[in-house]
């Protein structure tokens, strides 16, 4: 039993890396892939070598079903191998809201006990739309609260394969609207939103920003901070081919995530790069040098700039996808997160 649990936890650790990408898309690269002149960091290399020492079966519906049975506190302890502790907070409180598919769990993180009116950060966790939770990403949400000096509300959205696309973007949008309109429940007056998330959560950040641009919420979106999001599943990019094998994520697992989520890859509600980006909020977008989703992120930044949207781009040179939640396993990732947060503070100050 212990060995089975260990295998499942190791599987979850790897699963937290990707955003979903159908295998058919990966089969047709548009150009030769290249890491350019970048060199994989020594701590990132050591982290990846550690993953190779934990072989596991491929992801499957049966494995996900077993993962769902593992107590959340056990899964959260798994993160201690790669992520730093939660750290000091003044507020750490669970909330519930009505969602499109039933009640949704939220968690409020705040470095201050009391605040005047101000923005609230809405956080969406990563995990390929299949795994991950508020708990697995609690340390990142808490760090964002401290560094941005803002309250952060993390969202527990529905996961595949039980709930296929567009359940996740439906929940993400509903949560942002509820948070904007329910400052009383948070104990904080909300006068704006900052949307953020990592990997699949970064994708939800972009989709929610588009939805709230077209139909505004009770408070405006002042900034979005997508961390290594999937921006375009309608085609392949060189980085997707170059970094989908030996950088913490296999083609087989990505195929499983894509199949489980079952999104329409040509829909702007999944591939946000296909949407009209005019009128989106100021943006700080981050990728990593050895990130399968890097080139899609670069393309999104370029289109934002062409659309007149204020944008800052940060690329974690020599690092891998998922670095923001691997700060213990990859210590240099803390410097990357610090830089992203500094860019975000500057962008908010200039808003």
Short mmCIF file of C-alpha atoms in Angstrom, two decimals:
data_model
loop_
_atom_site.label_atom_id
_atom_site.label_comp_id
_atom_site.label_asym_id
_atom_site.label_seq_id
_atom_site.Cartn_x
_atom_site.Cartn_y
_atom_site.Cartn_z
CA UNK A 1 0.00 0.00 0.00
CA UNK A 2 2.83 2.39 0.89
CA UNK A 3 4.53 1.69 -2.44
CA UNK A 4 1.29 2.33 -4.35
CA UNK A 5 0.81 5.64 -2.56
CA UNK A 6 4.42 6.62 -3.26
CA UNK A 7 3.99 5.90 -6.98
CA UNK A 8 0.80 7.95 -7.09
CA UNK A 9 2.42 10.87 -5.28
CA UNK A 10 5.40 10.75 -7.65
CA UNK A 11 2.95 10.78 -10.54
CA UNK A 12 1.19 13.82 -9.12
CA UNK A 13 4.50 15.60 -8.71
CA UNK A 14 5.21 15.26 -12.42
CA UNK A 15 1.60 15.96 -13.35
CA UNK A 16 1.71 19.39 -11.79
CA UNK A 17 4.09 20.49 -14.53
CA UNK A 18 1.99 20.77 -17.70
CA UNK A 19 -0.93 22.44 -19.31
CA UNK A 20 -2.92 20.19 -21.62
CA UNK A 21 -1.73 19.80 -25.22
CA UNK A 22 -3.24 17.20 -27.58
CA UNK A 23 -0.74 14.77 -29.08
CA UNK A 24 -2.02 15.48 -32.59
CA UNK A 25 -0.85 19.07 -32.25
CA UNK A 26 2.60 17.97 -31.13
CA UNK A 27 3.00 15.73 -34.14
CA UNK A 28 3.44 18.64 -36.59
CA UNK A 29 6.12 21.08 -35.48
CA UNK A 30 6.26 24.29 -37.46
CA UNK A 31 10.05 24.59 -37.40
CA UNK A 32 13.23 23.07 -36.03
CA UNK A 33 13.38 23.44 -32.25
CA UNK A 34 16.18 25.14 -30.40
CA UNK A 35 17.17 26.14 -26.90
CA UNK A 36 19.03 29.01 -28.57
CA UNK A 37 22.12 29.86 -26.51
CA UNK A 38 20.59 28.94 -23.15
CA UNK A 39 22.13 26.44 -20.76
CA UNK A 40 20.07 24.46 -18.26
CA UNK A 41 20.77 25.70 -14.74
CA UNK A 42 22.65 23.36 -12.44
CA UNK A 43 19.86 23.25 -9.85
CA UNK A 44 17.21 22.66 -12.52
CA UNK A 45 19.34 19.87 -13.97
CA UNK A 46 19.72 18.28 -10.52
CA UNK A 47 15.96 18.53 -9.98
CA UNK A 48 15.25 16.78 -13.29
CA UNK A 49 17.76 14.05 -12.51
CA UNK A 50 15.91 13.48 -9.25
CA UNK A 51 12.64 13.02 -11.15
CA UNK A 52 14.25 10.35 -13.35
CA UNK A 53 14.99 8.31 -10.23
CA UNK A 54 11.26 8.04 -9.51
CA UNK A 55 9.93 5.94 -12.41
CA UNK A 56 6.19 5.52 -12.59
CA UNK A 57 3.52 4.18 -14.94
CA UNK A 58 2.04 6.54 -17.56
CA UNK A 59 -0.85 8.76 -16.54
CA UNK A 60 -4.25 7.12 -16.97
CA UNK A 61 -7.85 7.37 -15.82
CA UNK A 62 -7.19 4.56 -13.33
CA UNK A 63 -4.21 6.39 -11.84
CA UNK A 64 -6.17 9.64 -11.55
CA UNK A 65 -9.00 7.73 -9.84
CA UNK A 66 -6.50 6.45 -7.27
CA UNK A 67 -5.02 9.93 -6.79
CA UNK A 68 -8.47 11.28 -5.97
CA UNK A 69 -8.56 8.88 -3.00
CA UNK A 70 -5.36 10.22 -1.42
CA UNK A 71 -6.14 12.61 1.46
CA UNK A 72 -5.39 16.24 0.54
CA UNK A 73 -3.00 16.64 3.45
CA UNK A 74 -0.89 13.74 2.12
CA UNK A 75 -0.72 15.30 -1.34
CA UNK A 76 0.22 18.64 0.17
CA UNK A 77 3.06 16.98 2.09
CA UNK A 78 4.35 15.69 -1.24
CA UNK A 79 4.91 19.29 -2.32
CA UNK A 80 7.38 19.71 0.56
CA UNK A 81 9.95 17.84 -1.52
CA UNK A 82 10.07 20.56 -4.16
CA UNK A 83 8.31 23.63 -2.75
CA UNK A 84 9.12 25.95 0.14
CA UNK A 85 6.90 26.14 3.26
CA UNK A 86 3.78 28.29 3.35
CA UNK A 87 5.45 31.04 5.40
CA UNK A 88 3.94 33.71 7.60
CA UNK A 89 0.44 35.06 6.95
CA UNK A 90 -2.00 37.18 8.93
CA UNK A 91 -5.05 35.56 7.29
CA UNK A 92 -5.51 32.02 5.94
CA UNK A 93 -9.22 31.35 5.65
CA UNK A 94 -11.44 28.96 3.69
CA UNK A 95 -14.52 30.24 1.86
CA UNK A 96 -17.30 28.76 -0.28
CA UNK A 97 -19.15 30.27 -3.22
CA UNK A 98 -21.89 29.06 -5.57
CA UNK A 99 -20.47 27.96 -8.92
CA UNK A 100 -21.75 26.75 -12.29
CA UNK A 101 -21.41 23.11 -11.21
CA UNK A 102 -22.19 23.47 -7.51
CA UNK A 103 -20.42 25.01 -4.54
CA UNK A 104 -16.78 25.97 -5.08
CA UNK A 105 -14.04 26.19 -2.47
CA UNK A 106 -11.89 29.30 -2.17
CA UNK A 107 -9.04 30.16 0.20
CA UNK A 108 -8.09 33.67 1.26
CA UNK A 109 -4.41 34.37 1.90
CA UNK A 110 -3.36 37.76 3.25
CA UNK A 111 -0.14 39.07 4.72
CA UNK A 112 -2.17 41.75 6.56
CA UNK A 113 -4.99 41.27 9.03
CA UNK A 114 -6.77 44.48 8.00
CA UNK A 115 -6.85 46.46 4.76
CA UNK A 116 -8.50 49.46 3.23
CA UNK A 117 -10.14 49.31 -0.20
CA UNK A 118 -7.88 47.85 -2.87
CA UNK A 119 -7.37 45.14 -5.49
CA UNK A 120 -7.72 41.44 -4.75
CA UNK A 121 -5.62 38.80 -6.50
CA UNK A 122 -7.54 35.86 -8.00
CA UNK A 123 -5.26 32.81 -8.25
CA UNK A 124 -5.78 29.68 -10.41
CA UNK A 125 -3.57 26.68 -9.71
CA UNK A 126 -1.79 24.63 -12.35
CA UNK A 127 -1.88 20.89 -13.02
CA UNK A 128 -2.88 20.27 -16.63
CA UNK A 129 -6.58 20.82 -15.81
CA UNK A 130 -6.46 17.31 -14.27
CA UNK A 131 -4.56 17.57 -10.97
CA UNK A 132 -3.45 20.27 -8.53
CA UNK A 133 -5.44 22.11 -5.89
CA UNK A 134 -5.55 25.12 -3.63
CA UNK A 135 -3.41 23.11 -1.21
CA UNK A 136 -0.68 22.11 -3.63
CA UNK A 137 -0.21 25.76 -4.63
CA UNK A 138 -0.76 27.37 -1.22
CA UNK A 139 2.88 28.42 -0.79
CA UNK A 140 2.89 30.25 -4.13
CA UNK A 141 -0.40 32.04 -3.36
CA UNK A 142 0.93 33.07 0.06
CA UNK A 143 4.17 34.38 -1.44
CA UNK A 144 2.23 36.44 -3.94
CA UNK A 145 0.25 38.03 -1.11
CA UNK A 146 3.45 38.99 0.69
CA UNK A 147 5.28 40.28 -2.38
CA UNK A 148 2.35 42.15 -3.95
CA UNK A 149 1.05 43.28 -0.53
CA UNK A 150 -2.45 42.26 -1.58
CA UNK A 151 -5.01 39.66 -0.52
CA UNK A 152 -5.00 36.53 -2.69
CA UNK A 153 -8.03 34.29 -3.21
CA UNK A 154 -7.17 30.86 -4.61
CA UNK A 155 -9.85 29.04 -6.60
CA UNK A 156 -10.72 25.32 -6.57
CA UNK A 157 -12.12 24.78 -10.06
CA UNK A 158 -13.47 21.52 -11.50
CA UNK A 159 -10.94 19.08 -12.94
CA UNK A 160 -10.90 16.61 -15.85
CA UNK A 161 -11.48 13.83 -16.71
CA UNK A 162 -14.56 14.03 -14.48
CA UNK A 163 -15.33 17.56 -15.71
CA UNK A 164 -14.18 18.30 -19.22
CA UNK A 165 -13.72 21.66 -20.96
CA UNK A 166 -15.21 24.24 -20.56
CA UNK A 167 -15.91 23.44 -16.89
CA UNK A 168 -12.58 24.95 -15.75
CA UNK A 169 -12.93 28.29 -17.58
CA UNK A 170 -16.59 28.49 -16.54
CA UNK A 171 -15.56 28.11 -12.89
CA UNK A 172 -12.62 30.50 -13.25
CA UNK A 173 -14.82 33.25 -14.66
CA UNK A 174 -17.56 32.68 -12.08
CA UNK A 175 -15.02 32.91 -9.25
CA UNK A 176 -13.59 36.20 -10.50
CA UNK A 177 -17.06 37.71 -10.79
CA UNK A 178 -18.05 36.50 -7.33
CA UNK A 179 -14.87 37.84 -5.72
CA UNK A 180 -15.34 41.22 -7.42
CA UNK A 181 -18.88 41.49 -6.06
CA UNK A 182 -18.43 40.00 -2.57
CA UNK A 183 -15.88 42.02 -0.70
CA UNK A 184 -17.98 41.70 2.44
CA UNK A 185 -17.45 37.94 2.47
CA UNK A 186 -13.70 38.52 2.18
CA UNK A 187 -13.62 41.25 4.81
CA UNK A 188 -11.95 43.50 2.23
CA UNK A 189 -13.45 46.16 -0.04
CA UNK A 190 -12.63 45.13 -3.61
CA UNK A 191 -11.97 47.94 -6.10
CA UNK A 192 -10.09 45.89 -8.67
CA UNK A 193 -8.87 42.42 -9.63
CA UNK A 194 -5.44 41.01 -10.39
CA UNK A 195 -5.76 37.71 -12.25
CA UNK A 196 -2.94 35.18 -12.01
CA UNK A 197 -2.11 31.49 -12.14
CA UNK A 198 0.53 29.04 -13.26
CA UNK A 199 0.48 26.64 -16.24
CA UNK A 200 -3.17 25.57 -16.65
CA UNK A 201 -3.96 28.34 -14.17
CA UNK A 202 -2.09 30.78 -16.40
CA UNK A 203 -4.31 29.67 -19.25
CA UNK A 204 -7.39 30.30 -17.09
CA UNK A 205 -5.97 33.73 -16.26
CA UNK A 206 -5.97 34.68 -19.94
CA UNK A 207 -9.41 33.23 -20.62
CA UNK A 208 -10.93 34.99 -17.61
CA UNK A 209 -9.38 38.30 -18.61
CA UNK A 210 -10.95 37.98 -22.06
CA UNK A 211 -14.35 37.12 -20.55
CA UNK A 212 -14.24 40.08 -18.15
CA UNK A 213 -13.12 42.43 -20.92
CA UNK A 214 -16.19 41.51 -22.97
CA UNK A 215 -18.58 41.55 -20.00
CA UNK A 216 -17.04 43.48 -17.09
CA UNK A 217 -17.29 42.28 -13.50
CA UNK A 218 -18.26 44.42 -10.51
CA UNK A 219 -14.62 45.54 -10.24
CA UNK A 220 -12.20 46.10 -13.14
CA UNK A 221 -9.23 43.87 -13.93
CA UNK A 222 -6.16 46.02 -13.24
CA UNK A 223 -3.46 43.47 -14.12
CA UNK A 224 -2.94 39.88 -15.14
CA UNK A 225 0.11 37.77 -14.33
CA UNK A 226 0.00 34.50 -16.30
CA UNK A 227 2.91 32.21 -15.40
CA UNK A 228 3.97 29.91 -18.26
CA UNK A 229 0.45 29.62 -19.72
CA UNK A 230 -0.68 27.54 -22.66
CA UNK A 231 -1.78 30.21 -25.15
CA UNK A 232 -2.31 28.27 -28.38
CA UNK A 233 -3.14 24.57 -28.72
CA UNK A 234 -4.17 24.93 -32.37
CA UNK A 235 -0.61 24.43 -33.64
CA UNK A 236 2.76 23.28 -32.41
CA UNK A 237 5.73 25.47 -31.61
CA UNK A 238 9.44 24.59 -31.63
CA UNK A 239 9.73 24.70 -27.85
CA UNK A 240 6.89 22.18 -27.51
CA UNK A 241 8.91 19.64 -29.45
CA UNK A 242 12.30 20.51 -27.94
CA UNK A 243 11.35 20.36 -24.28
CA UNK A 244 8.61 17.72 -24.06
CA UNK A 245 10.87 14.78 -23.26
CA UNK A 246 13.73 15.30 -20.80
CA UNK A 247 12.51 18.41 -19.01
CA UNK A 248 10.03 16.91 -16.55
CA UNK A 249 7.16 16.17 -18.92
CA UNK A 250 6.60 13.35 -21.45
CA UNK A 251 4.67 13.41 -24.70
CA UNK A 252 2.58 10.51 -23.40
CA UNK A 253 1.47 12.43 -20.32
CA UNK A 254 0.69 15.54 -22.34
CA UNK A 255 -1.41 13.43 -24.68
CA UNK A 256 -3.32 12.08 -21.69
CA UNK A 257 -3.98 15.53 -20.27
CA UNK A 258 -5.18 16.79 -23.64
CA UNK A 259 -7.48 13.82 -24.11
CA UNK A 260 -8.86 14.08 -20.58
CA UNK A 261 -9.61 17.80 -20.82
CA UNK A 262 -11.05 17.40 -24.35
CA UNK A 263 -10.98 21.09 -25.26
CA UNK A 264 -11.69 22.50 -28.70
CA UNK A 265 -8.13 23.55 -29.59
CA UNK A 266 -9.40 26.05 -32.15
CA UNK A 267 -11.67 27.84 -29.71
CA UNK A 268 -10.52 31.16 -28.21
CA UNK A 269 -11.93 29.82 -24.93
CA UNK A 270 -8.98 27.43 -24.88
CA UNK A 271 -6.41 28.90 -27.29
CA UNK A 272 -6.52 32.53 -26.16
CA UNK A 273 -3.95 33.60 -28.77
CA UNK A 274 -6.68 33.13 -31.39
CA UNK A 275 -8.82 35.83 -29.76
CA UNK A 276 -8.80 39.56 -30.41
CA UNK A 277 -6.50 40.83 -27.65
CA UNK A 278 -7.35 44.53 -27.86
CA UNK A 279 -8.50 46.03 -24.58
CA UNK A 280 -6.96 43.43 -22.29
CA UNK A 281 -5.50 44.67 -18.98
CA UNK A 282 -1.79 45.38 -18.47
CA UNK A 283 0.09 42.09 -18.36
CA UNK A 284 3.21 40.53 -16.88
CA UNK A 285 3.72 37.18 -18.63
CA UNK A 286 6.44 34.72 -17.63
CA UNK A 287 7.86 31.62 -19.27
CA UNK A 288 11.08 29.61 -18.85
CA UNK A 289 13.91 28.96 -21.27
CA UNK A 290 13.34 25.19 -21.32
CA UNK A 291 9.55 25.43 -21.13
CA UNK A 292 7.47 23.51 -23.72
CA UNK A 293 5.01 26.44 -23.64
CA UNK A 294 7.69 29.12 -24.01
CA UNK A 295 7.19 29.95 -27.68
CA UNK A 296 3.43 30.21 -27.34
CA UNK A 297 3.98 32.64 -24.47
CA UNK A 298 6.36 34.70 -26.57
CA UNK A 299 3.79 34.81 -29.39
CA UNK A 300 1.10 35.98 -26.99
CA UNK A 301 3.32 38.78 -25.67
CA UNK A 302 4.05 39.92 -29.22
CA UNK A 303 0.34 40.00 -30.09
CA UNK A 304 -0.46 41.90 -26.89
CA UNK A 305 2.11 44.55 -27.79
CA UNK A 306 0.74 44.77 -31.33
CA UNK A 307 -2.74 45.20 -29.83
CA UNK A 308 -1.63 48.17 -27.73
CA UNK A 309 -1.73 46.35 -24.38
CA UNK A 310 0.99 47.35 -21.87
CA UNK A 311 3.04 44.19 -21.35
CA UNK A 312 6.20 43.04 -19.58
CA UNK A 313 7.77 39.68 -20.45
CA UNK A 314 10.02 37.67 -18.16
CA UNK A 315 11.80 34.53 -19.33
CA UNK A 316 13.51 32.43 -16.66
CA UNK A 317 16.67 31.62 -18.60
CA UNK A 318 17.90 28.08 -18.06
CA UNK A 319 14.86 27.09 -16.00
CA UNK A 320 11.95 24.72 -16.63
CA UNK A 321 8.16 24.85 -16.75
CA UNK A 322 6.65 24.87 -13.26
CA UNK A 323 9.53 26.68 -11.56
CA UNK A 324 7.32 28.88 -9.35
CA UNK A 325 6.21 25.83 -7.35
CA UNK A 326 9.65 24.16 -7.33
CA UNK A 327 11.45 26.78 -5.25
CA UNK A 328 12.89 24.24 -2.79
CA UNK A 329 13.89 21.77 -5.51
CA UNK A 330 15.21 24.60 -7.74
CA UNK A 331 16.40 27.32 -5.32
CA UNK A 332 17.22 29.81 -8.09
CA UNK A 333 13.51 29.83 -9.00
CA UNK A 334 12.92 32.15 -6.04
CA UNK A 335 14.96 34.81 -7.84
CA UNK A 336 12.75 34.35 -10.90
CA UNK A 337 9.59 34.76 -8.85
CA UNK A 338 11.06 37.82 -7.13
CA UNK A 339 11.71 39.41 -10.53
CA UNK A 340 8.20 38.63 -11.78
CA UNK A 341 6.66 40.12 -8.65
CA UNK A 342 8.82 43.25 -8.99
CA UNK A 343 7.60 43.72 -12.57
CA UNK A 344 4.04 43.21 -11.37
CA UNK A 345 4.35 45.80 -8.59
CA UNK A 346 5.77 48.29 -11.08
CA UNK A 347 2.96 47.61 -13.55
CA UNK A 348 0.32 48.07 -10.83
CA UNK A 349 1.94 51.30 -9.63
CA UNK A 350 1.82 52.67 -13.15
CA UNK A 351 -1.81 51.71 -13.70
#
